[in-house]
One Martini backbone bead per residue (centre of mass of N, CA, C, O) as a GRO file, in nm:
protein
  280
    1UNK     BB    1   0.225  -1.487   1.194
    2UNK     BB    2   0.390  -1.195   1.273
    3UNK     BB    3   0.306  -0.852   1.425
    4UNK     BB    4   0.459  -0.507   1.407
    5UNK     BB    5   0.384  -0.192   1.537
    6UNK     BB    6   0.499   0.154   1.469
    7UNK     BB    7   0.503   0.457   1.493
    8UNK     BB    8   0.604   0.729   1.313
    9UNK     BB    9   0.790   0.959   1.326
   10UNK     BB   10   0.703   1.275   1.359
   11UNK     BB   11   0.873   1.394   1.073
   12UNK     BB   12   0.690   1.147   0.890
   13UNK     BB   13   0.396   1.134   0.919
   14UNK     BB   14   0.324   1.293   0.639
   15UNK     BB   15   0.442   1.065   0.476
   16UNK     BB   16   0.415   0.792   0.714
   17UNK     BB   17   0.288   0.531   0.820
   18UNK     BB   18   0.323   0.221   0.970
   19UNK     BB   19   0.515   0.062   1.109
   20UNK     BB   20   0.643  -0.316   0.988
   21UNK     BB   21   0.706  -0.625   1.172
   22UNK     BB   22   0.752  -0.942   0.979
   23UNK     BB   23   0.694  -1.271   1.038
   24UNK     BB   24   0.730  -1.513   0.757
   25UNK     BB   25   0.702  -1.901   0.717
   26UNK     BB   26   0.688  -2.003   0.393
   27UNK     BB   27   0.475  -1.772   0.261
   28UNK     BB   28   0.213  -1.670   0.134
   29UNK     BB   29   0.108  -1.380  -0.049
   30UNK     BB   30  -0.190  -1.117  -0.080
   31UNK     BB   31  -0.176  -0.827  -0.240
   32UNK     BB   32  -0.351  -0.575  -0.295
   33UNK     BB   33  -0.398  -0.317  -0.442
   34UNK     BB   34  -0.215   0.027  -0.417
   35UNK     BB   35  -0.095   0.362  -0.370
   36UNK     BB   36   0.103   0.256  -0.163
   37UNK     BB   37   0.396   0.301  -0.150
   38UNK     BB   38   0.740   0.111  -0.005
   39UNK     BB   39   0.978   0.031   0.240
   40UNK     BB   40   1.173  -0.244   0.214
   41UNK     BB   41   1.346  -0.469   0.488
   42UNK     BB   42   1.559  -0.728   0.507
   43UNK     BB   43   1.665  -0.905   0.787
   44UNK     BB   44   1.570  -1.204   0.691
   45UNK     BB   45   1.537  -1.338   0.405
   46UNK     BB   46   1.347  -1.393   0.174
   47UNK     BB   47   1.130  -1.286  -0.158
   48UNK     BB   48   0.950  -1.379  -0.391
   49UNK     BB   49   0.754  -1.261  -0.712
   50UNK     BB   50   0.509  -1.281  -0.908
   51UNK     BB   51   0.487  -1.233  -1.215
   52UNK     BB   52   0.316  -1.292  -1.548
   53UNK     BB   53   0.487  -1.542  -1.596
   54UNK     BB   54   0.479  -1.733  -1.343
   55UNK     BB   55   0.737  -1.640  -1.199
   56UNK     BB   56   1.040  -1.600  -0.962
   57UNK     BB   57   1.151  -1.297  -0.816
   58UNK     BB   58   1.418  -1.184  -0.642
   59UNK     BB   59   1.440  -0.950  -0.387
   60UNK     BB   60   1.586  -0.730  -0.284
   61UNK     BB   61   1.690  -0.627   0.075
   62UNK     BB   62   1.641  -0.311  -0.061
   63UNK     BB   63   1.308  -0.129  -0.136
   64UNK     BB   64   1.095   0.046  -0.369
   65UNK     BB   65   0.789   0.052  -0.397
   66UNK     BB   66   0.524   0.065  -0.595
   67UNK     BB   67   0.239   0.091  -0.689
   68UNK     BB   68  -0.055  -0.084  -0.720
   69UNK     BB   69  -0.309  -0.192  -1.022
   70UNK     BB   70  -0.255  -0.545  -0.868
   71UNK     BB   71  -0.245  -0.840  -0.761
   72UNK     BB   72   0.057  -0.950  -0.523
   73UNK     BB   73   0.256  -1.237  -0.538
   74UNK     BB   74   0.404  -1.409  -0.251
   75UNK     BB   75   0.733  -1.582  -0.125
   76UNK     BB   76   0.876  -1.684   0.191
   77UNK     BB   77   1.137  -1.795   0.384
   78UNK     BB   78   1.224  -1.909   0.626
   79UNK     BB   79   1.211  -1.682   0.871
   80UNK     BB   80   1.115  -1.400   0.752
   81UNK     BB   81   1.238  -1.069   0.822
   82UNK     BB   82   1.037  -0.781   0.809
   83UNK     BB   83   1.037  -0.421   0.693
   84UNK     BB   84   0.787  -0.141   0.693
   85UNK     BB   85   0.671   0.117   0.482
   86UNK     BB   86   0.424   0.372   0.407
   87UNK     BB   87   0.319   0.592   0.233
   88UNK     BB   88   0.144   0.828   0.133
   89UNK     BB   89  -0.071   0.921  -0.111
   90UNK     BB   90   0.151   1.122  -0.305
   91UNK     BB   91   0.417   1.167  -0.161
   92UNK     BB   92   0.672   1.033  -0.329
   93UNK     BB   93   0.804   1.281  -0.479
   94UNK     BB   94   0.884   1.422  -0.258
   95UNK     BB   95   1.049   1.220  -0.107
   96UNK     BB   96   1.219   1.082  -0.379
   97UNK     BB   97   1.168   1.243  -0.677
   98UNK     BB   98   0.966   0.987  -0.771
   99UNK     BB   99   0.739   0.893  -1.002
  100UNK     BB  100   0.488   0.649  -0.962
  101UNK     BB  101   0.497   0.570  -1.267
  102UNK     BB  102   0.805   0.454  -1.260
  103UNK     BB  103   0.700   0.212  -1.006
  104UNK     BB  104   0.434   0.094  -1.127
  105UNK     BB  105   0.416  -0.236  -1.064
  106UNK     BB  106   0.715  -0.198  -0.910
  107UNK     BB  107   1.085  -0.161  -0.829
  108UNK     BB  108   1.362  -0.036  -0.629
  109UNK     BB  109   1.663  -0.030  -0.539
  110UNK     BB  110   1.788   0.173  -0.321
  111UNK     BB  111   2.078   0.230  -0.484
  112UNK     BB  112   1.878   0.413  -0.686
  113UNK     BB  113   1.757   0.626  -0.455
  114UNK     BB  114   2.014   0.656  -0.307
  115UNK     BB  115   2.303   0.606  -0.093
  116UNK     BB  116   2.488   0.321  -0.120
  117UNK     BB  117   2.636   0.369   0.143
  118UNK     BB  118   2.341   0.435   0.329
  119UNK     BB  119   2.244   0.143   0.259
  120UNK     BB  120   2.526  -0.068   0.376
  121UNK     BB  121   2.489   0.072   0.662
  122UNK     BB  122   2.224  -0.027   0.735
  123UNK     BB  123   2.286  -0.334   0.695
  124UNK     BB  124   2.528  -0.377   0.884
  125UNK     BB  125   2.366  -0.267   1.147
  126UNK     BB  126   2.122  -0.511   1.141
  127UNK     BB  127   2.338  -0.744   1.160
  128UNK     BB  128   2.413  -0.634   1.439
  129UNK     BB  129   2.135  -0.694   1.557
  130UNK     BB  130   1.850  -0.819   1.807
  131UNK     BB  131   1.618  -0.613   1.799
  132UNK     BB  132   1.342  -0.448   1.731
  133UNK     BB  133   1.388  -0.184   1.821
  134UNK     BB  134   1.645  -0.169   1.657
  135UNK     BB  135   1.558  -0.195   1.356
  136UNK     BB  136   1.386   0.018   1.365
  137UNK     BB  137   1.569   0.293   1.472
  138UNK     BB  138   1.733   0.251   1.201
  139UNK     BB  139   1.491   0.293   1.012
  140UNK     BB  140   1.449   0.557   1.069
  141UNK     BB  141   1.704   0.738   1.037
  142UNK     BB  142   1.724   0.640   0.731
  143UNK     BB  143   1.472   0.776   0.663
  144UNK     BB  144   1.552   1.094   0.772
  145UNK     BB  145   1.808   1.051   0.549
  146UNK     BB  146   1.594   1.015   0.304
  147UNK     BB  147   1.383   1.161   0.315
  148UNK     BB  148   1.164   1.476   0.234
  149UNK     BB  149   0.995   1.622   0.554
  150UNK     BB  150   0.875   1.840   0.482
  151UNK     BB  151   0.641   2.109   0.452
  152UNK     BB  152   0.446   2.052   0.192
  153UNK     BB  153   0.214   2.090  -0.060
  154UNK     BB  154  -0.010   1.798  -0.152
  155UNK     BB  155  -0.212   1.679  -0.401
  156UNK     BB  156  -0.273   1.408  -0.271
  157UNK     BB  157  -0.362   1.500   0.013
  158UNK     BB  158  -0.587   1.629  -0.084
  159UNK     BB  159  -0.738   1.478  -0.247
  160UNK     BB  160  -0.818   1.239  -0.002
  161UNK     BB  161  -0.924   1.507   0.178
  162UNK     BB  162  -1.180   1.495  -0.036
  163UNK     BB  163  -1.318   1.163  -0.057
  164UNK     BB  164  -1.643   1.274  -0.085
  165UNK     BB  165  -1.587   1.375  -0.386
  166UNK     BB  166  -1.393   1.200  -0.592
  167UNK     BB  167  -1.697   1.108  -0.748
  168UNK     BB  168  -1.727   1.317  -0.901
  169UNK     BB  169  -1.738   1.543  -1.151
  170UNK     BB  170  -1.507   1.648  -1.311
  171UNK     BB  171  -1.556   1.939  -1.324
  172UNK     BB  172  -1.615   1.967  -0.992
  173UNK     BB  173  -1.320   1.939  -0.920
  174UNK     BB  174  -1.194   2.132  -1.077
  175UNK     BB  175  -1.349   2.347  -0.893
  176UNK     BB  176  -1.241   2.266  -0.624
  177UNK     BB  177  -0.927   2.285  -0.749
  178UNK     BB  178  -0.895   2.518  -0.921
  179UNK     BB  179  -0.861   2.324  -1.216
  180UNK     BB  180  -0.846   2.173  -1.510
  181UNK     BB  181  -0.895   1.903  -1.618
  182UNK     BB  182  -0.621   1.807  -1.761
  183UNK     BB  183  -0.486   1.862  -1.478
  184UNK     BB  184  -0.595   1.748  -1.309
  185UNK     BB  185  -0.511   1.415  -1.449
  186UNK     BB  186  -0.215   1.482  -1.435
  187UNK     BB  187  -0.162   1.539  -1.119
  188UNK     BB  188  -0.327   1.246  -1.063
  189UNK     BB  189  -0.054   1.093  -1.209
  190UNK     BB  190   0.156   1.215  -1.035
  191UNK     BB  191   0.033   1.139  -0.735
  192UNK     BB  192  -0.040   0.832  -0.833
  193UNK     BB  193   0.022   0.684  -1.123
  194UNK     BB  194  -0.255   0.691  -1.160
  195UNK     BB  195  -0.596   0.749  -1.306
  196UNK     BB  196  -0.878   0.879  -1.197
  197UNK     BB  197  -1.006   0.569  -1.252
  198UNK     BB  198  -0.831   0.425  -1.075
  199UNK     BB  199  -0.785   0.563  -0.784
  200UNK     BB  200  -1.108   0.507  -0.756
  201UNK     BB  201  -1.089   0.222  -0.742
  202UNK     BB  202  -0.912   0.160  -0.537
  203UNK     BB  203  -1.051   0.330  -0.328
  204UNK     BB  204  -1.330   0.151  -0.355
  205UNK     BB  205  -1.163  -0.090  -0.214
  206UNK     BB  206  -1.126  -0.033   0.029
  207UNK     BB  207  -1.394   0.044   0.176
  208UNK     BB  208  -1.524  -0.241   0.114
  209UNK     BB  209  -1.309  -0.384   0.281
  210UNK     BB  210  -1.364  -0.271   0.539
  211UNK     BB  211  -1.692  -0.359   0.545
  212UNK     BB  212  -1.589  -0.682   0.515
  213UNK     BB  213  -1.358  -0.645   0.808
  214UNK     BB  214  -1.539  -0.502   1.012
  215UNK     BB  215  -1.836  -0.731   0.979
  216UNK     BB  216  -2.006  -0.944   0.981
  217UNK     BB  217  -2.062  -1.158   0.655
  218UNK     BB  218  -2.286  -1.230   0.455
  219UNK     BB  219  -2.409  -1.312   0.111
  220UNK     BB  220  -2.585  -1.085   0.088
  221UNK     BB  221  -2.431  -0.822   0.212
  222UNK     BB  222  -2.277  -0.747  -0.052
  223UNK     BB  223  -2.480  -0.541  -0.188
  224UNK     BB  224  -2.478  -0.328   0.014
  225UNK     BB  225  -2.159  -0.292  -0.016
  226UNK     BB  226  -2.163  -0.191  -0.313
  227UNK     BB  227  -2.320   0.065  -0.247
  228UNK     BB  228  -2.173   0.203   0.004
  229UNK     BB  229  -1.898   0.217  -0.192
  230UNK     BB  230  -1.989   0.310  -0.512
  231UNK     BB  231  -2.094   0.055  -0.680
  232UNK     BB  232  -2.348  -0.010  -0.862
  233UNK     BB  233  -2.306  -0.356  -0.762
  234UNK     BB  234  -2.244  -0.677  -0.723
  235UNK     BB  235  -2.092  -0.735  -1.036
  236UNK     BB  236  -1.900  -0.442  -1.017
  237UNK     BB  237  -1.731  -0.558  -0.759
  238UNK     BB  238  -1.652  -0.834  -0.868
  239UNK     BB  239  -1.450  -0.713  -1.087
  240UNK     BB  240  -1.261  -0.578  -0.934
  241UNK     BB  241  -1.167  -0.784  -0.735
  242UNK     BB  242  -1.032  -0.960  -0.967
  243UNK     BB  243  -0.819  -0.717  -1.063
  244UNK     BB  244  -0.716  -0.604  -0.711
  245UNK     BB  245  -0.701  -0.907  -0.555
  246UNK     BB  246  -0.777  -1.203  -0.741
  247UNK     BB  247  -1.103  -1.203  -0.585
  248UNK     BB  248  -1.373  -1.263  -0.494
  249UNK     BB  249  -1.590  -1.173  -0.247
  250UNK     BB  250  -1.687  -1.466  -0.178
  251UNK     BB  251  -1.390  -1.600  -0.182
  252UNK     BB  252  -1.280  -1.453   0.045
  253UNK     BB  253  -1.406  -1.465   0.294
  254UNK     BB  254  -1.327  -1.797   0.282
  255UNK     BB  255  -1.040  -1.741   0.334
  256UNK     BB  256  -1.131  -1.577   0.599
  257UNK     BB  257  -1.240  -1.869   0.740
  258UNK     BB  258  -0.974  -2.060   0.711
  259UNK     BB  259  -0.689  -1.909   0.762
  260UNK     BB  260  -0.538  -1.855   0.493
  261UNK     BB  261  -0.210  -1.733   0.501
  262UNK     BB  262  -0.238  -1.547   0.249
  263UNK     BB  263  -0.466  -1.386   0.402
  264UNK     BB  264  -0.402  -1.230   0.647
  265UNK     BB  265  -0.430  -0.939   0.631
  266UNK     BB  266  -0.739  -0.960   0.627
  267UNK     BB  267  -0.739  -1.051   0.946
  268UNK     BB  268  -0.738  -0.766   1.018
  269UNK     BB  269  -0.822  -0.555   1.167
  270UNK     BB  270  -0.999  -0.229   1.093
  271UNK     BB  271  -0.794  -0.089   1.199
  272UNK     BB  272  -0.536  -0.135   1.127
  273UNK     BB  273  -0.598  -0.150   0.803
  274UNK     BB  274  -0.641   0.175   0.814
  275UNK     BB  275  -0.328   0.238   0.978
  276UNK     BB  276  -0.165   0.070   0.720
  277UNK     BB  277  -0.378   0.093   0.426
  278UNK     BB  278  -0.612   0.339   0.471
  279UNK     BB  279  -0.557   0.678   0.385
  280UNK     BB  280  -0.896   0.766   0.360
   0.00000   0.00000   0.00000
């Protein structure tokens, strides 16, 4: 696996995080549940992923994905390099007009998302490149020709720049943003695709992310991270991340002890991860 990553265009940042530039060969991945729409571009290789069905599905060339609220597996063909970028949670209605919860764990070709033909010339320009910055700058281009990257406010901007607040009871959170309680789960399922409780869990698995891959982590370590980042117990972390992750904490762990490929993401710096994946 190899990985670039470059920032986002000035006029892009408060939609978007930072572009990764992938190279997986041959490669199984594991992607945790995540808030984060993201639009992908194959530049050679292909992808399928896996179903629910266990079958698998070839994925078009340029996608929108939706946030995931389950963890996702991939597997890339020889020399697959793509490229990508993550909206920032709650964006993604206003880049593209389109609501979260209608591609919730699942994705639309770019060609049902903006102009056929600016996704067309987009391919042709790709197929004509050979460096990495190349491909960026085209992608970039791409952005700002198809996303609406004006300055507007941001209901689900706002909730995540509250993230100390966010586990609070709904009354207070309600008090907070001044709008009464059913608007508010209306809004928070408009700005991010699922409703509060599940948000919550999402943000919550982020949190004990960052301090399972931050620090040298032992298994009694468990518990303490599990009350630090906001779960009942080590029992309540445990259900959770095989929902999110599709995997407990203790045997993550033992996958990036072991260098398992699948699971490269997890062995990310703690910068890394939280600049790529994890705007909270």
């Amino acid at each position: 696996m190899t990985l670039h990553v470059f920032p986002p265009h000035p006029k892009l940042a408060k939609l978007l995080m930072h572009i990764l530039v992938l190279e997986l060969d041959a490669c199984e991945s594991s992607i945790p549940a995540s808030l984060s729409p993201s639009v992908m571009l194959l530049i050679r290789g292909s992808v399928q992923v896996e179903q629910a069905d266990g079958s698998l599905l070839t994925v078009p060339r340029c996608i929108l994905r939706g946030p995931f609220d389950r963890v996702v597996h991939s597997f890339s063909a020889p020399k697959t390099l793509s490229i990508s970028v993550g909206l920032r949670p709650g964006m993604l209605h206003q880049a593209t007009g389109i609501l979260p919860a209608t591609v919730l764990s699942s994705y639309l070709p770019m060609q049902e998302v903006t102009d056929p033909l600016r996704v067309g010339r987009l391919l042709a320009a790709i197929d004509e490149a050979r460096e990495i910055a190349d491909y960026v700058a085209l992608f970039q281009d791409f952005l700002l020709e198809t996303l609406d990257h004006q300055k507007k406010p941001s209901m689900g901007a706002s909730f995540l720049a509250a993230h100390q607040k966010m586990f609070s009871p709904l009354i207070d959170l309600s008090l907070t943003f001044g709008i009464g309680e059913r608007q508010l789960e209306r809004r928070v399922r408009e700005a991010f695709g699922v409703n509060l409780r599940d948000t919550r869990r999402v943000v919550r698995f982020g949190w004990s992310l960052l301090r399972i891959i931050g620090m040298p982590v032992g298994w009694g370590d468990l518990t303490r991270i599990a009350h630090d980042s906001g779960y009942y117990d080590q029992a309540h972390m445990h259900k959770e991340y095989l929902e999110l992750a599709g995997i407990s904490p203790i045997a993550l762990l033992q996958k990036i002890a072991s260098d398992d490929p699948a699971y490269w993401l997890y062995r990310l710096s703690e910068q890394d991860t939280r600049k790529l994946f994890l705007p909270v």
